Structures are given as structure tokens and as C-alpha cells.
PDB file of C-alpha atoms in Angstrom:
ATOM      1  CA  MET A   1     -15.207  21.981  18.435  1.00  0.00           C
ATOM      2  CA  LYS A   2     -13.481  20.635  15.430  1.00  0.00           C
ATOM      3  CA  LYS A   3     -10.526  22.245  16.722  1.00  0.00           C
ATOM      4  CA  ARG A   4     -10.732  21.252  20.324  1.00  0.00           C
ATOM      5  CA  ILE A   5     -11.246  17.400  19.063  1.00  0.00           C
ATOM      6  CA  PHE A   6      -8.190  17.242  17.424  1.00  0.00           C
ATOM      7  CA  ALA A   7      -6.181  19.145  20.049  1.00  0.00           C
ATOM      8  CA  LEU A   8      -7.815  16.267  22.533  1.00  0.00           C
ATOM      9  CA  VAL A   9      -5.954  13.357  20.395  1.00  0.00           C
ATOM     10  CA  LEU A  10      -3.052  15.521  19.939  1.00  0.00           C
ATOM     11  CA  VAL A  11      -2.576  16.009  23.808  1.00  0.00           C
ATOM     12  CA  LEU A  12      -3.183  12.257  23.842  1.00  0.00           C
ATOM     13  CA  VAL A  13      -0.601  11.351  21.645  1.00  0.00           C
ATOM     14  CA  LEU A  14       2.281  13.893  23.115  1.00  0.00           C
ATOM     15  CA  CYS A  15       1.588  12.461  26.333  1.00  0.00           C
ATOM     16  CA  ALA A  16       1.714   8.686  24.970  1.00  0.00           C
ATOM     17  CA  CYS A  17       4.969   9.842  23.661  1.00  0.00           C
ATOM     18  CA  THR A  18       6.546  11.176  26.933  1.00  0.00           C
ATOM     19  CA  ALA A  19       5.341   8.308  28.602  1.00  0.00           C
ATOM     20  CA  ILE A  20       8.569   6.240  27.017  1.00  0.00           C
ATOM     21  CA  PRO A  21      11.328   6.885  29.620  1.00  0.00           C
ATOM     22  CA  ALA A  22      13.906   9.611  29.626  1.00  0.00           C
ATOM     23  CA  PHE A  23      16.891   7.232  28.543  1.00  0.00           C
ATOM     24  CA  ALA A  24      15.393   6.160  24.809  1.00  0.00           C
ATOM     25  CA  ALA A  25      17.003   7.220  22.112  1.00  0.00           C
ATOM     26  CA  GLU A  26      14.105   8.456  19.949  1.00  0.00           C
ATOM     27  CA  GLU A  27      10.622   9.276  21.553  1.00  0.00           C
ATOM     28  CA  LYS A  28       7.773   7.941  18.985  1.00  0.00           C
ATOM     29  CA  ALA A  29       4.297   8.467  18.225  1.00  0.00           C
ATOM     30  CA  PRO A  30       2.365   5.155  19.890  1.00  0.00           C
ATOM     31  CA  TYR A  31       2.240   2.423  17.504  1.00  0.00           C
ATOM     32  CA  VAL A  32      -2.223   1.718  18.783  1.00  0.00           C
ATOM     33  CA  LEU A  33      -3.499   4.803  20.015  1.00  0.00           C
ATOM     34  CA  ASP A  34      -7.400   3.390  20.121  1.00  0.00           C
ATOM     35  CA  LEU A  35      -9.684   6.481  21.892  1.00  0.00           C
ATOM     36  CA  ALA A  36     -12.591   4.655  20.447  1.00  0.00           C
ATOM     37  CA  GLN A  37     -12.129   2.131  22.309  1.00  0.00           C
ATOM     38  CA  LEU A  38     -12.552  -0.674  19.628  1.00  0.00           C
ATOM     39  CA  LEU A  39      -9.791  -3.455  20.972  1.00  0.00           C
ATOM     40  CA  THR A  40      -9.506  -5.196  24.049  1.00  0.00           C
ATOM     41  CA  GLU A  41      -6.288  -4.925  25.933  1.00  0.00           C
ATOM     42  CA  SER A  42      -4.965  -8.484  24.578  1.00  0.00           C
ATOM     43  CA  GLU A  43      -5.457  -7.516  20.831  1.00  0.00           C
ATOM     44  CA  ALA A  44      -4.384  -3.937  21.530  1.00  0.00           C
ATOM     45  CA  ALA A  45      -1.321  -5.373  22.681  1.00  0.00           C
ATOM     46  CA  ALA A  46      -1.022  -8.193  19.695  1.00  0.00           C
ATOM     47  CA  LEU A  47      -1.557  -5.074  17.380  1.00  0.00           C
ATOM     48  CA  GLU A  48       1.576  -2.974  18.871  1.00  0.00           C
ATOM     49  CA  THR A  49       4.010  -6.027  19.427  1.00  0.00           C
ATOM     50  CA  ARG A  50       3.449  -6.511  15.487  1.00  0.00           C
ATOM     51  CA  LEU A  51       3.457  -2.998  14.365  1.00  0.00           C
ATOM     52  CA  GLU A  52       7.043  -2.599  16.359  1.00  0.00           C
ATOM     53  CA  ALA A  53       8.400  -6.194  14.763  1.00  0.00           C
ATOM     54  CA  ILE A  54       7.575  -4.089  11.521  1.00  0.00           C
ATOM     55  CA  ALA A  55       9.254  -1.030  12.672  1.00  0.00           C
ATOM     56  CA  ASP A  56      12.617  -3.185  14.182  1.00  0.00           C
ATOM     57  CA  LYS A  57      12.445  -4.571  10.517  1.00  0.00           C
ATOM     58  CA  PHE A  58      12.075  -1.769   7.672  1.00  0.00           C
ATOM     59  CA  SER A  59      12.691   1.053   9.511  1.00  0.00           C
ATOM     60  CA  VAL A  60       9.061   2.182   9.023  1.00  0.00           C
ATOM     61  CA  GLN A  61       6.193   3.137  11.763  1.00  0.00           C
ATOM     62  CA  VAL A  62       3.244   1.372  10.985  1.00  0.00           C
ATOM     63  CA  ALA A  63       0.627   3.099  12.955  1.00  0.00           C
ATOM     64  CA  VAL A  64      -3.307   2.172  14.166  1.00  0.00           C
ATOM     65  CA  VAL A  65      -5.663   5.423  15.035  1.00  0.00           C
ATOM     66  CA  THR A  66      -8.979   5.205  15.945  1.00  0.00           C
ATOM     67  CA  VAL A  67     -11.024   8.250  17.200  1.00  0.00           C
ATOM     68  CA  PRO A  68     -14.525   8.495  18.412  1.00  0.00           C
ATOM     69  CA  THR A  69     -15.168  11.364  15.676  1.00  0.00           C
ATOM     70  CA  CYS A  70     -13.078  14.300  13.374  1.00  0.00           C
ATOM     71  CA  ASP A  71     -16.183  16.352  13.688  1.00  0.00           C
ATOM     72  CA  GLY A  72     -16.573  16.286  10.271  1.00  0.00           C
ATOM     73  CA  GLU A  73     -13.485  16.897   8.510  1.00  0.00           C
ATOM     74  CA  ASP A  74     -12.096  15.133   5.583  1.00  0.00           C
ATOM     75  CA  HIS A  75     -10.580  11.907   7.104  1.00  0.00           C
ATOM     76  CA  GLU A  76      -7.020  12.184   4.666  1.00  0.00           C
ATOM     77  CA  ALA A  77      -6.257  15.614   5.794  1.00  0.00           C
ATOM     78  CA  TYR A  78      -6.995  15.078   9.503  1.00  0.00           C
ATOM     79  CA  ALA A  79      -5.089  11.948   8.868  1.00  0.00           C
ATOM     80  CA  LYS A  80      -2.017  13.780   7.488  1.00  0.00           C
ATOM     81  CA  GLU A  81      -2.498  16.762  10.297  1.00  0.00           C
ATOM     82  CA  LEU A  82      -2.570  14.054  13.021  1.00  0.00           C
ATOM     83  CA  TYR A  83       0.811  12.574  11.713  1.00  0.00           C
ATOM     84  CA  ARG A  84       2.599  15.343  11.246  1.00  0.00           C
ATOM     85  CA  LYS A  85       1.855  17.291  14.398  1.00  0.00           C
ATOM     86  CA  GLY A  86       1.734  13.872  16.381  1.00  0.00           C
ATOM     87  CA  GLY A  87       5.352  13.146  15.779  1.00  0.00           C
ATOM     88  CA  TYR A  88       4.934  10.151  13.432  1.00  0.00           C
ATOM     89  CA  GLY A  89       7.544   7.904  11.385  1.00  0.00           C
ATOM     90  CA  LEU A  90      11.280   7.215  12.020  1.00  0.00           C
ATOM     91  CA  GLY A  91      14.293   8.599  10.930  1.00  0.00           C
ATOM     92  CA  GLU A  92      15.475  11.829   8.873  1.00  0.00           C
ATOM     93  CA  ASN A  93      12.597  11.165   6.597  1.00  0.00           C
ATOM     94  CA  LYS A  94       9.538  10.463   8.782  1.00  0.00           C
ATOM     95  CA  ASP A  95       9.417   6.735   7.190  1.00  0.00           C
ATOM     96  CA  GLY A  96       6.063   5.830   7.995  1.00  0.00           C
ATOM     97  CA  ILE A  97       2.223   4.748   7.449  1.00  0.00           C
ATOM     98  CA  LEU A  98      -1.082   5.716   9.574  1.00  0.00           C
ATOM     99  CA  LEU A  99      -4.260   4.447   9.629  1.00  0.00           C
ATOM    100  CA  LEU A 100      -6.985   6.322  11.162  1.00  0.00           C
ATOM    101  CA  ILE A 101     -10.550   5.095  12.148  1.00  0.00           C
ATOM    102  CA  ASP A 102     -13.254   7.379  12.564  1.00  0.00           C
ATOM    103  CA  MET A 103     -16.193   6.171  14.161  1.00  0.00           C
ATOM    104  CA  ASP A 104     -18.608   9.307  14.031  1.00  0.00           C
ATOM    105  CA  GLU A 105     -22.212   7.978  13.605  1.00  0.00           C
ATOM    106  CA  GLU A 106     -22.481  10.754  10.587  1.00  0.00           C
ATOM    107  CA  ASN A 107     -19.369  10.634   8.835  1.00  0.00           C
ATOM    108  CA  ARG A 108     -17.670   7.479   9.707  1.00  0.00           C
ATOM    109  CA  GLY A 109     -14.795   6.289   7.423  1.00  0.00           C
ATOM    110  CA  TRP A 110     -11.344   5.934   7.417  1.00  0.00           C
ATOM    111  CA  ALA A 111      -8.168   6.582   5.763  1.00  0.00           C
ATOM    112  CA  ILE A 112      -4.434   5.614   5.185  1.00  0.00           C
ATOM    113  CA  TYR A 113      -1.765   8.208   5.255  1.00  0.00           C
ATOM    114  CA  GLY A 114       2.017   7.337   3.954  1.00  0.00           C
ATOM    115  CA  LYS A 115       5.072   9.291   4.592  1.00  0.00           C
ATOM    116  CA  ALA A 116       8.592   9.226   2.264  1.00  0.00           C
ATOM    117  CA  LEU A 117       8.872   4.709   2.381  1.00  0.00           C
ATOM    118  CA  GLY A 118       5.789   5.015   3.325  1.00  0.00           C
ATOM    119  CA  ALA A 119       4.132   7.050   0.518  1.00  0.00           C
ATOM    120  CA  ASP A 120       5.948   4.587  -2.016  1.00  0.00           C
ATOM    121  CA  ALA A 121       4.609   1.282  -0.179  1.00  0.00           C
ATOM    122  CA  MET A 122       1.178   2.945   0.106  1.00  0.00           C
ATOM    123  CA  THR A 123       0.091   4.270  -3.254  1.00  0.00           C
ATOM    124  CA  SER A 124      -3.597   5.318  -4.189  1.00  0.00           C
ATOM    125  CA  SER A 125      -4.287   1.484  -5.715  1.00  0.00           C
ATOM    126  CA  VAL A 126      -2.477  -0.223  -2.884  1.00  0.00           C
ATOM    127  CA  ILE A 127      -4.460   2.075  -0.403  1.00  0.00           C
ATOM    128  CA  GLU A 128      -7.743   1.291  -2.208  1.00  0.00           C
ATOM    129  CA  SER A 129      -6.885  -2.732  -2.414  1.00  0.00           C
ATOM    130  CA  VAL A 130      -6.249  -2.493   1.470  1.00  0.00           C
ATOM    131  CA  GLY A 131      -9.977  -0.604   1.586  1.00  0.00           C
ATOM    132  CA  GLU A 132     -11.474  -3.526   0.220  1.00  0.00           C
ATOM    133  CA  ASP A 133      -9.797  -6.442   2.167  1.00  0.00           C
ATOM    134  CA  MET A 134     -10.360  -4.585   5.376  1.00  0.00           C
ATOM    135  CA  THR A 135     -14.032  -3.563   4.879  1.00  0.00           C
ATOM    136  CA  PRO A 136     -15.787  -6.743   5.251  1.00  0.00           C
ATOM    137  CA  ASP A 137     -14.176  -6.909   8.927  1.00  0.00           C
ATOM    138  CA  LEU A 138     -15.076  -3.452   9.799  1.00  0.00           C
ATOM    139  CA  LYS A 139     -18.716  -3.780   8.872  1.00  0.00           C
ATOM    140  CA  ASP A 140     -18.354  -6.647  11.047  1.00  0.00           C
ATOM    141  CA  GLY A 141     -16.992  -5.153  13.708  1.00  0.00           C
ATOM    142  CA  ASN A 142     -14.159  -7.338  14.063  1.00  0.00           C
ATOM    143  CA  TYR A 143     -11.530  -4.672  14.087  1.00  0.00           C
ATOM    144  CA  ALA A 144      -8.760  -6.809  15.627  1.00  0.00           C
ATOM    145  CA  ALA A 145      -8.822  -8.617  12.146  1.00  0.00           C
ATOM    146  CA  ALA A 146      -9.169  -6.043   9.853  1.00  0.00           C
ATOM    147  CA  PHE A 147      -6.510  -3.891  11.286  1.00  0.00           C
ATOM    148  CA  ASP A 148      -4.158  -7.409  11.293  1.00  0.00           C
ATOM    149  CA  THR A 149      -5.229  -6.995   7.533  1.00  0.00           C
ATOM    150  CA  PHE A 150      -3.972  -3.562   7.398  1.00  0.00           C
ATOM    151  CA  ALA A 151      -0.629  -4.781   8.895  1.00  0.00           C
ATOM    152  CA  ALA A 152       0.150  -7.681   6.823  1.00  0.00           C
ATOM    153  CA  LYS A 153      -0.300  -5.986   3.537  1.00  0.00           C
ATOM    154  CA  CYS A 154       1.687  -2.377   5.159  1.00  0.00           C
ATOM    155  CA  GLU A 155       4.864  -5.261   5.868  1.00  0.00           C
ATOM    156  CA  GLU A 156       4.329  -6.603   2.400  1.00  0.00           C
ATOM    157  CA  ARG A 157       3.946  -3.478   0.381  1.00  0.00           C
ATOM    158  CA  ILE A 158       7.404  -1.942   2.740  1.00  0.00           C
ATOM    159  CA  ASP A 159       9.146  -4.974   1.160  1.00  0.00           C
ATOM    160  CA  ILE A 160       8.517  -4.617  -2.309  1.00  0.00           C
ATOM    161  CA  ALA A 161       9.340  -0.738  -1.993  1.00  0.00           C
ATOM    162  CA  ILE A 162      12.460  -1.365  -0.597  1.00  0.00           C
ATOM    163  CA  ASN A 163      13.333  -4.928  -2.490  1.00  0.00           C
ATOM    164  CA  GLY A 164      11.339  -4.997  -5.162  1.00  0.00           C
ATOM    165  CA  GLU A 165       8.290  -7.347  -6.411  1.00  0.00           C
ATOM    166  CA  PRO A 166       8.969 -11.007  -5.374  1.00  0.00           C
ATOM    167  CA  PHE A 167      10.407 -13.435  -7.620  1.00  0.00           C
ATOM    168  CA  ASP A 168       7.002 -15.674  -8.762  1.00  0.00           C
ATOM    169  CA  PRO A 169       7.925 -18.965 -10.781  1.00  0.00           C
ATOM    170  CA  VAL A 170       4.988 -19.095 -12.147  1.00  0.00           C
ATOM    171  CA  MET A 171       4.331 -15.722 -13.826  1.00  0.00           C
ATOM    172  CA  SER A 172       8.258 -15.737 -15.086  1.00  0.00           C
ATOM    173  CA  PHE A 173       7.142 -19.196 -16.517  1.00  0.00           C
ATOM    174  CA  ILE A 174       3.745 -17.869 -18.426  1.00  0.00           C
ATOM    175  CA  VAL A 175       6.151 -14.715 -19.444  1.00  0.00           C
ATOM    176  CA  ALA A 176       8.784 -16.634 -20.901  1.00  0.00           C
ATOM    177  CA  LEU A 177       6.436 -18.772 -22.730  1.00  0.00           C
ATOM    178  CA  VAL A 178       4.835 -15.564 -24.177  1.00  0.00           C
ATOM    179  CA  ILE A 179       7.947 -14.369 -25.418  1.00  0.00           C
ATOM    180  CA  GLY A 180       8.981 -17.712 -26.884  1.00  0.00           C
ATOM    181  CA  VAL A 181       5.677 -18.085 -28.509  1.00  0.00           C
ATOM    182  CA  VAL A 182       5.947 -14.338 -30.172  1.00  0.00           C
ATOM    183  CA  LEU A 183       9.913 -14.821 -31.433  1.00  0.00           C
ATOM    184  CA  ALA A 184       8.356 -18.319 -33.189  1.00  0.00           C
ATOM    185  CA  LEU A 185       6.152 -16.692 -34.818  1.00  0.00           C
ATOM    186  CA  ILE A 186       8.398 -14.031 -35.951  1.00  0.00           C
ATOM    187  CA  VAL A 187      10.827 -16.365 -36.996  1.00  0.00           C
ATOM    188  CA  THR A 188       8.530 -18.890 -38.930  1.00  0.00           C
ATOM    189  CA  GLY A 189       7.209 -15.706 -40.725  1.00  0.00           C
ATOM    190  CA  VAL A 190      10.664 -13.833 -41.787  1.00  0.00           C
ATOM    191  CA  MET A 191      11.204 -17.587 -43.425  1.00  0.00           C
ATOM    192  CA  LYS A 192       8.186 -17.902 -45.126  1.00  0.00           C
ATOM    193  CA  GLY A 193       8.340 -14.557 -46.726  1.00  0.00           C
ATOM    194  CA  LYS A 194      11.689 -15.950 -47.870  1.00  0.00           C
ATOM    195  CA  LEU A 195      10.030 -18.438 -49.850  1.00  0.00           C
ATOM    196  CA  LYS A 196       7.921 -16.266 -52.037  1.00  0.00           C
ATOM    197  CA  SER A 197      10.988 -15.231 -54.363  1.00  0.00           C
ATOM    198  CA  VAL A 198       9.682 -16.862 -57.114  1.00  0.00           C
ATOM    199  CA  HIS A 199       6.187 -15.413 -58.642  1.00  0.00           C
ATOM    200  CA  ALA A 200       4.642 -16.217 -61.365  1.00  0.00           C
ATOM    201  CA  GLN A 201       5.195 -13.948 -64.738  1.00  0.00           C
ATOM    202  CA  ARG A 202       1.758 -13.044 -66.668  1.00  0.00           C
ATOM    203  CA  ALA A 203       3.667 -12.039 -70.008  1.00  0.00           C
ATOM    204  CA  ALA A 204       4.757 -14.731 -72.407  1.00  0.00           C
ATOM    205  CA  ALA A 205       7.401 -12.787 -73.935  1.00  0.00           C
ATOM    206  CA  ASN A 206       9.460 -12.817 -70.624  1.00  0.00           C
ATOM    207  CA  TYR A 207      10.009 -16.577 -71.080  1.00  0.00           C
ATOM    208  CA  VAL A 208      10.989 -16.478 -74.777  1.00  0.00           C
ATOM    209  CA  ARG A 209      14.923 -16.464 -75.637  1.00  0.00           C
ATOM    210  CA  LYS A 210      15.815 -13.588 -77.589  1.00  0.00           C
ATOM    211  CA  GLY A 211      16.503 -14.112 -81.089  1.00  0.00           C
ATOM    212  CA  SER A 212      14.704 -17.398 -81.348  1.00  0.00           C
TER     213      SER A 212
END
């Protein structure tokens, strides 16, 4: 049963790919594959437009796939296999990020799989953070909002993976202030140490002139 469900999902992915005109330079897996029917047509179209814009900007495919069930299979393994067999990712390295949503009543959950640059952007800590941000909307059935959060986080993290952490003037000021305080303490400590070159002598003989 599990293999048949996965095969059905894969067939639908491949069908979506072949729907692209023959003159396309490169066939791509769908950016939005809502098999669990969580989005309205307008919501799916808006999400797809946003994900395509991310791909155009960074050459990294960000995709959302929802399924009625993964038939009890591990979500991370299912997402990875779907990414690989579904033809996801752009460029030679297949750069991309895929969000899987499983709506099975007994095994409901989600997983995020990243490949190449997508994996650099979606570290384990980032994935955990994305999950925390999406969970309230997922629980409330606000799927469009949850996927929008996912897209925004992907865009932010891909940008950082390519260009580095963005400049934060407030944090830079705090770091400079801390460094300045530390250097000041070191300098004053050294100066204070130099002032202790004169010490009291306990033995009076050290102060008596020889032969007196």
C-alpha cells in the first residue's frame, strides 16, 4: 500500500513536469503540489508565483507538497525520496528545498528536505525554527499563511547562505562597545600593575648605610 501511494504521488509529479511546453529549456517539478487540497486555487497560484520568484532570484527551487497520507512512512525519508525521484532542484547540483505536509490522521506531520545550497540554507536549527513559526497556522488550518511563512524563511536563509549574514548596525555597536570595555580593562590593569613596582621592606637592615 505504501509503495502504491508513493508511486501515485510520483506519477502526479511527473505528469506535472510533462505539462511544461516542449520548448522549455529545462523541465521542472511543480513548485506547488497540493494533493491534500489544503489551498484554494487563488492561494495555490499566489504561492506558486512567490516560489517561482525565489527560484528566479537565487536559482534554488523551493517547493511545497501536501499529501493525504505517507502511509506511516518516516516524513524525512519520504520527503527525501520524493525530492530525488520527483526531479526537484535546479542546476547541476539540484539546489532546492522541499516542504512535505502529511495530513494522515494517525501520522500527521511535516518535514523539510534541502539539497546542495538548499541544505546549506536549511540547517537543522533553522528547520526547527521554521517548524515553530508554522505550527500555530498549521494547527488552525491557516495553510496559506503557514506556507507563506515557509517561503519567507527560505528566501531569507538562502540569501544568507549565498551572501552571508546581513549587516546589523545595532549588534555591531554592541560588539564594538563590549570590545572597547574589555580593551579598557586590560589597559588599566596593565597600568595598575606598573604602579606596584615599589614595595615595603620588612627588614630594617636594608635601609642602613653600609659602614655607618
